[in-house]
mmCIF file of C-alpha atoms in Angstrom:
data_model
loop_
_atom_site.group_PDB
_atom_site.id
_atom_site.type_symbol
_atom_site.label_atom_id
_atom_site.label_comp_id
_atom_site.label_asym_id
_atom_site.label_seq_id
_atom_site.Cartn_x
_atom_site.Cartn_y
_atom_site.Cartn_z
ATOM 1 C CA MET A 295 26.331 150.807 -1.834
ATOM 2 C CA MET A 296 25.924 153.581 -4.394
ATOM 3 C CA GLU A 297 25.033 151.049 -7.088
ATOM 4 C CA ALA A 298 22.317 149.527 -4.900
ATOM 5 C CA PHE A 299 20.904 152.988 -4.181
ATOM 6 C CA VAL A 300 20.788 153.822 -7.900
ATOM 7 C CA ARG A 301 18.995 150.532 -8.611
ATOM 8 C CA ARG A 302 16.380 151.329 -5.955
ATOM 9 C CA GLN A 303 15.889 154.822 -7.418
ATOM 10 C CA ASN A 304 15.464 153.427 -10.911
ATOM 11 C CA ARG A 305 12.970 150.840 -9.637
ATOM 12 C CA THR A 306 10.996 153.578 -7.851
ATOM 13 C CA ARG A 307 10.897 155.710 -10.994
ATOM 14 C CA PHE A 308 9.758 152.681 -12.998
ATOM 15 C CA LEU A 309 6.868 152.018 -10.602
ATOM 16 C CA GLU A 310 5.899 155.680 -10.546
ATOM 17 C CA LYS A 311 5.912 155.762 -14.328
ATOM 18 C CA TYR A 312 3.813 152.672 -14.833
ATOM 19 C CA PHE A 313 1.702 152.617 -11.700
ATOM 20 C CA ASP A 314 0.313 155.783 -10.170
ATOM 21 C CA TYR A 315 -0.798 154.762 -6.682
ATOM 22 C CA LEU A 316 -2.521 158.069 -5.983
ATOM 23 C CA ALA A 317 -4.598 157.588 -9.131
ATOM 24 C CA LEU A 318 -6.317 154.589 -7.511
ATOM 25 C CA VAL A 319 -7.418 156.493 -4.405
ATOM 26 C CA PRO A 320 -10.777 157.490 -5.966
ATOM 27 C CA ALA A 321 -11.596 153.845 -6.680
ATOM 28 C CA ALA A 322 -10.622 152.840 -3.144
ATOM 29 C CA ALA A 323 -12.807 155.612 -1.709
ATOM 30 C CA ALA A 324 -15.723 154.591 -3.917
ATOM 31 C CA ILE A 325 -15.366 150.952 -2.848
ATOM 32 C CA CYS A 326 -15.488 152.040 0.803
ATOM 33 C CA TYR A 327 -18.590 154.178 0.276
ATOM 34 C CA PRO A 328 -21.340 151.553 0.859
ATOM 35 C CA PHE A 329 -19.488 150.151 3.858
ATOM 36 C CA LEU A 330 -19.426 153.619 5.417
ATOM 37 C CA LEU A 331 -23.205 153.766 5.068
ATOM 38 C CA ASN A 332 -23.479 150.264 6.552
ATOM 39 C CA ALA A 333 -21.362 151.364 9.503
ATOM 40 C CA PHE A 334 -23.585 154.424 9.978
ATOM 41 C CA HIS A 335 -26.695 152.248 10.105
ATOM 42 C CA ALA A 336 -25.057 149.770 12.449
ATOM 43 C CA ILE A 337 -24.477 152.611 14.923
ATOM 44 C CA VAL A 338 -27.763 154.477 14.486
ATOM 45 C CA GLY A 339 -30.014 151.430 14.246
ATOM 46 C CA THR A 340 -33.786 151.725 14.097
ATOM 47 C CA GLN A 341 -36.020 154.472 15.417
ATOM 48 C CA ALA A 342 -36.935 152.269 18.380
ATOM 49 C CA VAL A 343 -33.352 152.486 19.643
ATOM 50 C CA SER A 344 -31.989 155.793 20.936
ATOM 51 C CA PRO A 345 -28.177 155.799 20.487
ATOM 52 C CA PRO A 346 -25.960 157.359 23.181
ATOM 53 C CA PRO A 347 -24.194 160.694 22.492
ATOM 54 C CA PHE A 348 -20.889 159.042 21.584
ATOM 55 C CA ALA A 349 -22.638 156.843 19.038
ATOM 56 C CA ILE A 350 -24.311 159.896 17.507
ATOM 57 C CA VAL A 351 -20.940 161.640 17.174
ATOM 58 C CA SER A 352 -19.399 158.518 15.635
ATOM 59 C CA ALA A 353 -22.274 158.100 13.179
ATOM 60 C CA THR A 354 -22.063 161.764 12.197
ATOM 61 C CA PHE A 355 -18.338 161.462 11.561
ATOM 62 C CA ILE A 356 -18.871 158.384 9.373
ATOM 63 C CA LEU A 357 -21.564 160.149 7.365
ATOM 64 C CA VAL A 358 -19.290 163.157 6.860
ATOM 65 C CA VAL A 359 -16.562 160.839 5.560
ATOM 66 C CA ALA A 360 -19.083 159.341 3.126
ATOM 67 C CA PHE A 361 -19.869 162.849 1.865
ATOM 68 C CA VAL A 362 -16.131 163.464 1.388
ATOM 69 C CA VAL A 363 -15.856 160.699 -1.249
ATOM 70 C CA PRO A 364 -17.150 162.742 -4.227
ATOM 71 C CA PHE A 365 -15.227 165.856 -3.192
ATOM 72 C CA LEU A 366 -12.040 163.806 -2.929
ATOM 73 C CA GLY A 367 -12.693 162.766 -6.525
ATOM 74 C CA ILE A 368 -13.033 166.412 -7.568
ATOM 75 C CA ALA A 369 -9.776 167.310 -5.822
ATOM 76 C CA LEU A 370 -7.865 164.457 -7.477
ATOM 77 C CA ALA A 371 -9.355 165.303 -10.873
ATOM 78 C CA CYS A 372 -7.518 168.634 -10.606
ATOM 79 C CA ARG A 373 -4.103 166.945 -10.611
ATOM 80 C CA PRO A 374 -2.186 168.343 -13.606
ATOM 81 C CA THR A 375 0.038 165.252 -13.794
ATOM 82 C CA SER A 376 -2.795 162.733 -14.135
ATOM 83 C CA ASN A 377 -3.249 160.817 -17.364
ATOM 84 C CA PRO A 378 -6.739 160.724 -18.933
ATOM 85 C CA GLY A 379 -7.647 157.346 -17.421
ATOM 86 C CA SER A 380 -6.717 158.373 -13.888
ATOM 87 C CA ARG A 381 -8.504 161.694 -14.257
ATOM 88 C CA ARG A 382 -11.651 160.005 -15.519
ATOM 89 C CA LEU A 383 -11.491 157.556 -12.631
ATOM 90 C CA ALA A 384 -11.471 160.534 -10.268
ATOM 91 C CA TYR A 385 -14.457 162.045 -12.067
ATOM 92 C CA ALA A 386 -16.261 158.702 -11.930
ATOM 93 C CA SER A 387 -15.838 158.497 -8.157
ATOM 94 C CA VAL A 388 -17.752 161.763 -7.831
ATOM 95 C CA VAL A 389 -20.948 159.993 -8.915
ATOM 96 C CA SER A 390 -20.591 157.264 -6.258
ATOM 97 C CA PRO A 391 -23.529 158.382 -4.047
ATOM 98 C CA THR A 392 -26.055 158.521 -6.876
ATOM 99 C CA LEU A 393 -24.620 155.515 -8.732
ATOM 100 C CA TYR A 394 -25.018 153.392 -5.588
ATOM 101 C CA VAL A 395 -28.719 154.286 -5.444
ATOM 102 C CA PHE A 396 -29.076 153.517 -9.149
ATOM 103 C CA LEU A 397 -27.405 150.151 -8.620
ATOM 104 C CA GLY A 398 -29.677 149.315 -5.687
ATOM 105 C CA VAL A 399 -32.829 150.049 -7.696
ATOM 106 C CA VAL A 400 -31.609 147.973 -10.649
ATOM 107 C CA GLN A 401 -30.688 145.128 -8.313
ATOM 108 C CA THR A 402 -34.217 145.217 -6.912
ATOM 109 C CA LEU A 403 -35.824 145.346 -10.353
ATOM 110 C CA ILE A 404 -33.940 142.274 -11.596
ATOM 111 C CA LYS A 405 -34.320 140.550 -8.198
ATOM 112 C CA SER A 406 -30.606 139.898 -7.980
ATOM 113 C CA PRO A 407 -29.522 137.492 -5.234
ATOM 114 C CA ILE A 408 -26.051 139.052 -5.157
ATOM 115 C CA PRO A 409 -25.574 141.697 -2.427
ATOM 116 C CA ASP A 410 -25.227 145.257 -3.680
ATOM 117 C CA GLU A 411 -21.828 145.577 -2.014
ATOM 118 C CA VAL A 412 -20.401 142.644 -3.980
ATOM 119 C CA VAL A 413 -21.610 144.006 -7.315
ATOM 120 C CA TRP A 414 -20.387 147.480 -6.325
ATOM 121 C CA CYS A 415 -16.863 146.273 -5.554
ATOM 122 C CA ALA A 416 -16.706 144.320 -8.811
ATOM 123 C CA ILE A 417 -17.783 147.387 -10.788
ATOM 124 C CA TRP A 418 -15.153 149.623 -9.221
ATOM 125 C CA LEU A 419 -12.381 147.072 -9.559
ATOM 126 C CA ALA A 420 -13.197 146.854 -13.259
ATOM 127 C CA ILE A 421 -13.233 150.652 -13.604
ATOM 128 C CA ALA A 422 -9.915 150.933 -11.744
ATOM 129 C CA ILE A 423 -8.273 148.321 -13.977
ATOM 130 C CA TRP A 424 -9.588 150.095 -17.065
ATOM 131 C CA SER A 425 -8.275 153.449 -15.856
ATOM 132 C CA GLN A 426 -4.749 152.094 -15.613
ATOM 133 C CA SER A 427 -4.793 151.064 -19.270
ATOM 134 C CA ALA A 428 -5.013 154.694 -20.439
ATOM 135 C CA ARG A 429 -1.431 155.732 -19.786
ATOM 136 C CA ASP A 430 -0.647 158.142 -22.634
ATOM 137 C CA PRO A 431 -0.694 161.802 -21.584
ATOM 138 C CA VAL A 432 -2.530 164.361 -23.686
ATOM 139 C CA ALA A 433 -1.957 168.034 -24.196
ATOM 140 C CA ALA A 434 -3.950 170.251 -21.873
ATOM 141 C CA ALA A 435 -5.766 171.945 -24.727
ATOM 142 C CA ALA A 436 -9.461 172.756 -24.790
ATOM 143 C CA PRO A 437 -11.259 169.774 -26.364
ATOM 144 C CA ALA A 438 -13.329 170.377 -29.473
ATOM 145 C CA VAL A 439 -16.943 170.291 -28.311
ATOM 146 C CA GLY A 440 -18.427 172.351 -31.125
ATOM 147 C CA GLY A 441 -21.841 173.821 -30.536
ATOM 148 C CA TRP A 442 -22.864 171.099 -28.075
ATOM 149 C CA ARG A 443 -21.721 173.217 -25.141
ATOM 150 C CA VAL A 444 -23.966 176.090 -26.225
ATOM 151 C CA VAL A 445 -27.010 173.890 -26.879
ATOM 152 C CA HIS A 446 -26.463 172.115 -23.558
ATOM 153 C CA GLY A 447 -26.325 175.452 -21.769
ATOM 154 C CA VAL A 448 -29.444 176.836 -23.455
ATOM 155 C CA THR A 449 -31.425 173.700 -22.609
ATOM 156 C CA ALA A 450 -30.160 173.884 -19.030
ATOM 157 C CA ALA A 451 -31.341 177.494 -18.787
ATOM 158 C CA VAL A 452 -34.847 176.436 -19.832
ATOM 159 C CA LEU A 453 -34.856 173.434 -17.509
ATOM 160 C CA SER A 454 -33.719 175.654 -14.635
ATOM 161 C CA LEU A 455 -37.332 176.872 -14.382
ATOM 162 C CA TYR A 456 -38.407 173.335 -13.496
ATOM 163 C CA VAL A 457 -35.377 172.819 -11.243
ATOM 164 C CA VAL A 458 -36.081 175.975 -9.230
ATOM 165 C CA PHE A 459 -39.739 175.006 -8.799
ATOM 166 C CA HIS A 460 -38.861 171.414 -7.860
ATOM 167 C CA LEU A 461 -36.332 172.462 -5.228
ATOM 168 C CA THR A 462 -38.671 175.131 -3.866
ATOM 169 C CA ASN A 463 -41.324 172.441 -3.617
ATOM 170 C CA HIS A 464 -38.949 170.344 -1.510
ATOM 171 C CA LEU A 465 -38.195 173.330 0.722
ATOM 172 C CA PHE A 466 -41.880 173.322 1.640
ATOM 173 C CA GLY A 467 -41.117 169.990 3.304
ATOM 174 C CA LEU A 468 -39.736 172.084 6.169
ATOM 175 C CA ILE A 469 -43.330 173.171 6.819
ATOM 176 C CA GLY A 470 -44.726 169.661 6.452
ATOM 177 C CA PRO A 471 -45.828 166.955 3.998
ATOM 178 C CA ASP A 472 -49.194 168.642 3.408
ATOM 179 C CA ALA A 473 -47.534 171.896 2.310
ATOM 180 C CA HIS A 474 -45.196 169.950 0.040
ATOM 181 C CA ALA A 475 -48.143 168.054 -1.488
ATOM 182 C CA ALA A 476 -50.124 171.248 -2.074
ATOM 183 C CA VAL A 477 -47.286 172.908 -4.011
ATOM 184 C CA MET A 478 -46.536 169.700 -5.915
ATOM 185 C CA THR A 479 -50.175 169.414 -7.007
ATOM 186 C CA ILE A 480 -49.974 172.874 -8.566
ATOM 187 C CA GLY A 481 -46.750 172.077 -10.414
ATOM 188 C CA ARG A 482 -47.968 168.740 -11.706
ATOM 189 C CA VAL A 483 -50.682 170.499 -13.664
ATOM 190 C CA VAL A 484 -47.850 171.511 -16.007
ATOM 191 C CA TYR A 485 -45.057 168.923 -15.758
ATOM 192 C CA ARG A 486 -47.367 165.910 -15.450
ATOM 193 C CA SER A 487 -49.605 166.991 -18.329
ATOM 194 C CA ALA A 488 -49.867 165.032 -21.574
ATOM 195 C CA VAL A 489 -47.612 167.583 -23.268
ATOM 196 C CA GLY A 490 -45.422 168.759 -20.400
ATOM 197 C CA GLU A 491 -44.174 165.376 -19.171
ATOM 198 C CA PRO A 492 -42.916 164.022 -22.544
ATOM 199 C CA LEU A 493 -41.186 167.346 -23.259
ATOM 200 C CA LEU A 494 -39.596 167.357 -19.818
ATOM 201 C CA VAL A 495 -38.367 163.772 -20.173
ATOM 202 C CA ALA A 496 -36.990 164.452 -23.656
ATOM 203 C CA ALA A 497 -35.153 167.550 -22.430
ATOM 204 C CA MET A 498 -33.713 165.633 -19.489
ATOM 205 C CA LEU A 499 -32.514 162.801 -21.728
ATOM 206 C CA PHE A 500 -30.915 165.364 -24.032
ATOM 207 C CA GLN A 501 -29.134 166.911 -21.063
ATOM 208 C CA ILE A 502 -27.884 163.502 -19.954
ATOM 209 C CA GLY A 503 -26.517 162.658 -23.392
ATOM 210 C CA THR A 504 -24.871 166.005 -24.063
ATOM 211 C CA GLY A 505 -23.672 166.262 -20.463
ATOM 212 C CA LEU A 506 -21.882 162.909 -20.555
ATOM 213 C CA PHE A 507 -20.417 163.758 -23.977
ATOM 214 C CA LEU A 508 -19.055 167.077 -22.731
ATOM 215 C CA ALA A 509 -17.784 165.532 -19.490
ATOM 216 C CA TRP A 510 -15.907 162.850 -21.443
ATOM 217 C CA ARG A 511 -14.314 165.373 -23.773
ATOM 218 C CA TRP A 512 -13.398 167.869 -21.054
ATOM 219 C CA SER A 513 -12.021 165.146 -18.774
ATOM 220 C CA ALA A 514 -9.299 164.342 -21.299
ATOM 221 C CA ALA A 515 -7.184 167.215 -19.976
ATOM 222 C CA ALA A 516 -6.524 169.002 -16.687
ATOM 223 C CA HIS A 517 -8.393 172.236 -15.983
ATOM 224 C CA ASP A 518 -8.673 174.899 -13.318
ATOM 225 C CA PRO A 519 -10.696 174.051 -10.173
ATOM 226 C CA GLN A 520 -13.838 175.840 -11.390
ATOM 227 C CA ARG A 521 -13.920 174.023 -14.721
ATOM 228 C CA THR A 522 -13.102 170.725 -13.005
ATOM 229 C CA TYR A 523 -15.980 171.283 -10.604
ATOM 230 C CA GLN A 524 -18.321 172.055 -13.490
ATOM 231 C CA VAL A 525 -17.396 168.824 -15.276
ATOM 232 C CA ALA A 526 -17.657 166.746 -12.076
ATOM 233 C CA SER A 527 -21.019 168.175 -11.018
ATOM 234 C CA GLY A 528 -22.325 167.680 -14.555
ATOM 235 C CA ALA A 529 -21.273 164.027 -14.502
ATOM 236 C CA TYR A 530 -23.041 163.562 -11.150
ATOM 237 C CA LEU A 531 -26.235 165.163 -12.459
ATOM 238 C CA SER A 532 -26.252 163.014 -15.609
ATOM 239 C CA VAL A 533 -26.253 159.821 -13.545
ATOM 240 C CA TYR A 534 -28.595 161.340 -10.945
ATOM 241 C CA ILE A 535 -31.245 162.334 -13.502
ATOM 242 C CA LEU A 536 -31.065 158.971 -15.278
ATOM 243 C CA GLY A 537 -31.341 157.100 -11.985
ATOM 244 C CA HIS A 538 -34.139 159.354 -10.751
ATOM 245 C CA MET A 539 -36.206 158.752 -13.875
ATOM 246 C CA ASN A 540 -35.599 155.026 -13.538
ATOM 247 C CA SER A 541 -36.781 155.149 -9.910
ATOM 248 C CA VAL A 542 -39.905 157.163 -10.765
ATOM 249 C CA PHE A 543 -41.047 155.728 -14.087
ATOM 250 C CA VAL A 544 -39.848 152.133 -13.859
ATOM 251 C CA TYR A 545 -39.508 151.238 -10.174
ATOM 252 C CA ALA A 546 -42.342 153.246 -8.579
ATOM 253 C CA ARG A 547 -44.938 153.546 -11.327
ATOM 254 C CA SER A 548 -44.445 150.253 -13.201
ATOM 255 C CA PHE A 549 -42.814 147.847 -10.737
ATOM 256 C CA LEU A 550 -44.493 148.871 -7.460
ATOM 257 C CA GLY A 551 -47.488 150.770 -8.797
ATOM 258 C CA ILE A 552 -47.262 153.451 -6.102
ATOM 259 C CA PRO A 553 -47.477 157.262 -6.240
ATOM 260 C CA THR A 554 -44.223 159.198 -6.295
ATOM 261 C CA ASP A 555 -45.188 161.499 -3.458
ATOM 262 C CA TRP A 556 -43.528 162.697 -0.249
ATOM 263 C CA ASN A 557 -43.666 159.251 1.348
ATOM 264 C CA PHE A 558 -41.906 157.732 -1.642
ATOM 265 C CA ALA A 559 -39.199 160.398 -1.554
ATOM 266 C CA ILE A 560 -38.390 159.973 2.139
ATOM 267 C CA GLY A 561 -38.663 156.185 2.199
ATOM 268 C CA ALA A 562 -41.631 156.117 4.569
ATOM 269 C CA PRO A 563 -42.418 154.710 7.036
ATOM 270 C CA THR A 564 -38.839 154.177 8.259
ATOM 271 C CA GLY A 565 -37.395 157.352 6.702
ATOM 272 C CA LEU A 566 -33.936 158.139 5.391
ATOM 273 C CA ILE A 567 -31.822 157.769 8.520
ATOM 274 C CA HIS A 568 -33.008 154.616 10.274
ATOM 275 C CA ASP A 569 -33.251 152.214 7.337
ATOM 276 C CA ALA A 570 -30.307 150.181 6.058
ATOM 277 C CA TRP A 571 -31.254 150.771 2.413
ATOM 278 C CA ASN A 572 -32.737 154.260 2.629
ATOM 279 C CA ILE A 573 -29.629 155.816 4.185
ATOM 280 C CA ARG A 574 -28.037 155.785 0.739
ATOM 281 C CA LEU A 575 -30.758 158.237 -0.352
ATOM 282 C CA LEU A 576 -29.553 160.931 2.052
ATOM 283 C CA PRO A 577 -26.241 161.765 0.284
ATOM 284 C CA HIS A 578 -27.915 161.040 -3.050
ATOM 285 C CA TYR A 579 -30.592 163.710 -2.511
ATOM 286 C CA ALA A 580 -28.405 166.227 -0.687
ATOM 287 C CA LEU A 581 -25.669 166.184 -3.328
ATOM 288 C CA GLY A 582 -28.257 166.182 -6.107
ATOM 289 C CA ALA A 583 -29.738 169.464 -4.859
ATOM 290 C CA PHE A 584 -26.294 170.911 -4.177
ATOM 291 C CA PHE A 585 -24.757 169.969 -7.514
ATOM 292 C CA VAL A 586 -27.692 171.047 -9.667
ATOM 293 C CA LEU A 587 -27.652 174.570 -8.224
ATOM 294 C CA SER A 588 -23.877 174.928 -8.187
ATOM 295 C CA HIS A 589 -23.641 173.464 -11.704
ATOM 296 C CA LEU A 590 -25.999 176.172 -12.924
ATOM 297 C CA ALA A 591 -23.768 178.685 -11.127
ATOM 298 C CA SER A 592 -20.756 177.227 -12.958
ATOM 299 C CA GLY A 593 -22.502 177.755 -16.270
ATOM 300 C CA LEU A 594 -23.358 181.320 -15.282
ATOM 301 C CA ARG A 595 -19.680 181.935 -14.454
ATOM 302 C CA VAL A 596 -18.634 180.838 -17.947
ATOM 303 C CA VAL A 597 -21.248 183.074 -19.570
ATOM 304 C CA LEU A 598 -20.193 186.087 -17.478
ATOM 305 C CA ILE A 599 -16.519 185.645 -18.342
ATOM 306 C CA ALA A 600 -17.379 185.244 -22.030
ATOM 307 C CA HIS A 601 -19.228 188.579 -21.859
ATOM 308 C CA GLY A 602 -16.307 190.507 -20.421
ATOM 309 C CA VAL A 603 -16.829 190.185 -16.661
ATOM 310 C CA ASP A 604 -13.536 190.084 -14.755
ATOM 311 C CA GLU A 605 -12.652 186.473 -13.967
ATOM 312 C CA ARG A 606 -11.928 187.240 -10.306
ATOM 313 C CA ASN A 607 -15.346 188.797 -9.843
ATOM 314 C CA ALA A 608 -16.988 185.908 -11.676
ATOM 315 C CA ASN A 609 -15.167 183.457 -9.400
ATOM 316 C CA ARG A 610 -16.301 185.352 -6.308
ATOM 317 C CA LEU A 611 -19.906 185.223 -7.458
ATOM 318 C CA TRP A 612 -19.497 181.519 -8.226
ATOM 319 C CA SER A 613 -18.159 180.876 -4.703
ATOM 320 C CA VAL A 614 -21.129 182.694 -3.160
ATOM 321 C CA CYS A 615 -23.538 180.662 -5.291
ATOM 322 C CA VAL A 616 -21.832 177.406 -4.289
ATOM 323 C CA ALA A 617 -22.180 178.349 -0.604
ATOM 324 C CA MET A 618 -25.851 179.216 -1.115
ATOM 325 C CA SER A 619 -26.359 175.902 -2.929
ATOM 326 C CA ALA A 620 -25.002 174.078 0.120
ATOM 327 C CA ILE A 621 -27.410 175.956 2.395
ATOM 328 C CA VAL A 622 -30.419 175.134 0.202
ATOM 329 C CA ALA A 623 -29.385 171.468 -0.041
ATOM 330 C CA ALA A 624 -28.971 171.256 3.740
ATOM 331 C CA ALA A 625 -32.425 172.798 4.256
ATOM 332 C CA ILE A 626 -34.039 170.351 1.824
ATOM 333 C CA ILE A 627 -32.448 167.286 3.380
ATOM 334 C CA ALA A 628 -33.327 168.558 6.874
ATOM 335 C CA GLY A 629 -36.976 168.731 5.855
ATOM 336 C CA MET A 630 -36.812 165.238 4.396
ATOM 337 C CA CYS A 631 -35.351 163.983 7.668
ATOM 338 C CA GLY A 632 -38.214 165.398 9.724
ATOM 339 C CA VAL A 633 -37.053 168.899 10.699
ATOM 340 C CA ARG A 634 -39.967 171.369 10.771
ATOM 341 C CA ILE A 635 -39.887 175.183 10.901
ATOM 342 C CA GLY A 636 -42.713 175.296 13.452
ATOM 343 C CA ALA A 637 -40.846 172.908 15.750
ATOM 344 C CA LEU A 638 -37.691 175.055 15.527
ATOM 345 C CA ALA A 639 -39.654 178.219 16.349
ATOM 346 C CA SER A 640 -41.233 176.616 19.387
#
């Protein structure tokens, strides 16, 4: 009896050593992501159909679960016992909402006959298999990133001027499409100019390249929750910006030949909620706004600590900024879904 028990214990330790089941949870969550959105649409249906209260509650719950997927990845990326492959798989799952939009646009551009869900599952199975091949642990030392971190931060500080304007522009959607268009017209005088647009695109591409480089280097080791969040949000933004530029410059301007205005952003005429494809834009946009603001807050936290601010105070400020980022993101997505300030006041 004792010998059999010892054999079972040894077999369990062998499986735990060579196969970390928890490490595959991010891939499983990412694979489920598009099917959660499909289930949401199946319940909500089109605008012509008014779902009963229970259906609304069910659809809301499903959408909340879909939003949990990237945050589950962040939580699992914090595991100190993870090997680099498993940790990077967790980081990769964070970008699921924006990567799924990117995939859908590419699928449309190449006129692929294969359903997005099939391609999506194949991609994540491949990523999961790859992650299990990186089994060797590494020391939890700060990776050598040289001056790239500083240059990335300085460029981000400059680009934050555009980010703040762009998000403020979207907040005007709470007043209405006309208000949003009026503010956008003013901004486009600068960022759509012959000089402004190429500079903006070049800066964004630089941020993508340096951001992915830093995320790869930092993801080699475990870090505290704040640093992990900074790496994860940066990875999301790198894919988000690349996908957004692809949607604007390639899909809208070149492929469809349409203006990238309010109607394009909200997927008019059906909108974000009641369209089977457009529903993927809701988490994509909401998390994009949330992560860009909170990622800037993460960078500010690092700068404050480097200049002698007490880490506890810096963390408190960071937490407040993250909460404010969530509020701004919720307001933006509410406006894109049809909520208006005038209607709330009346």
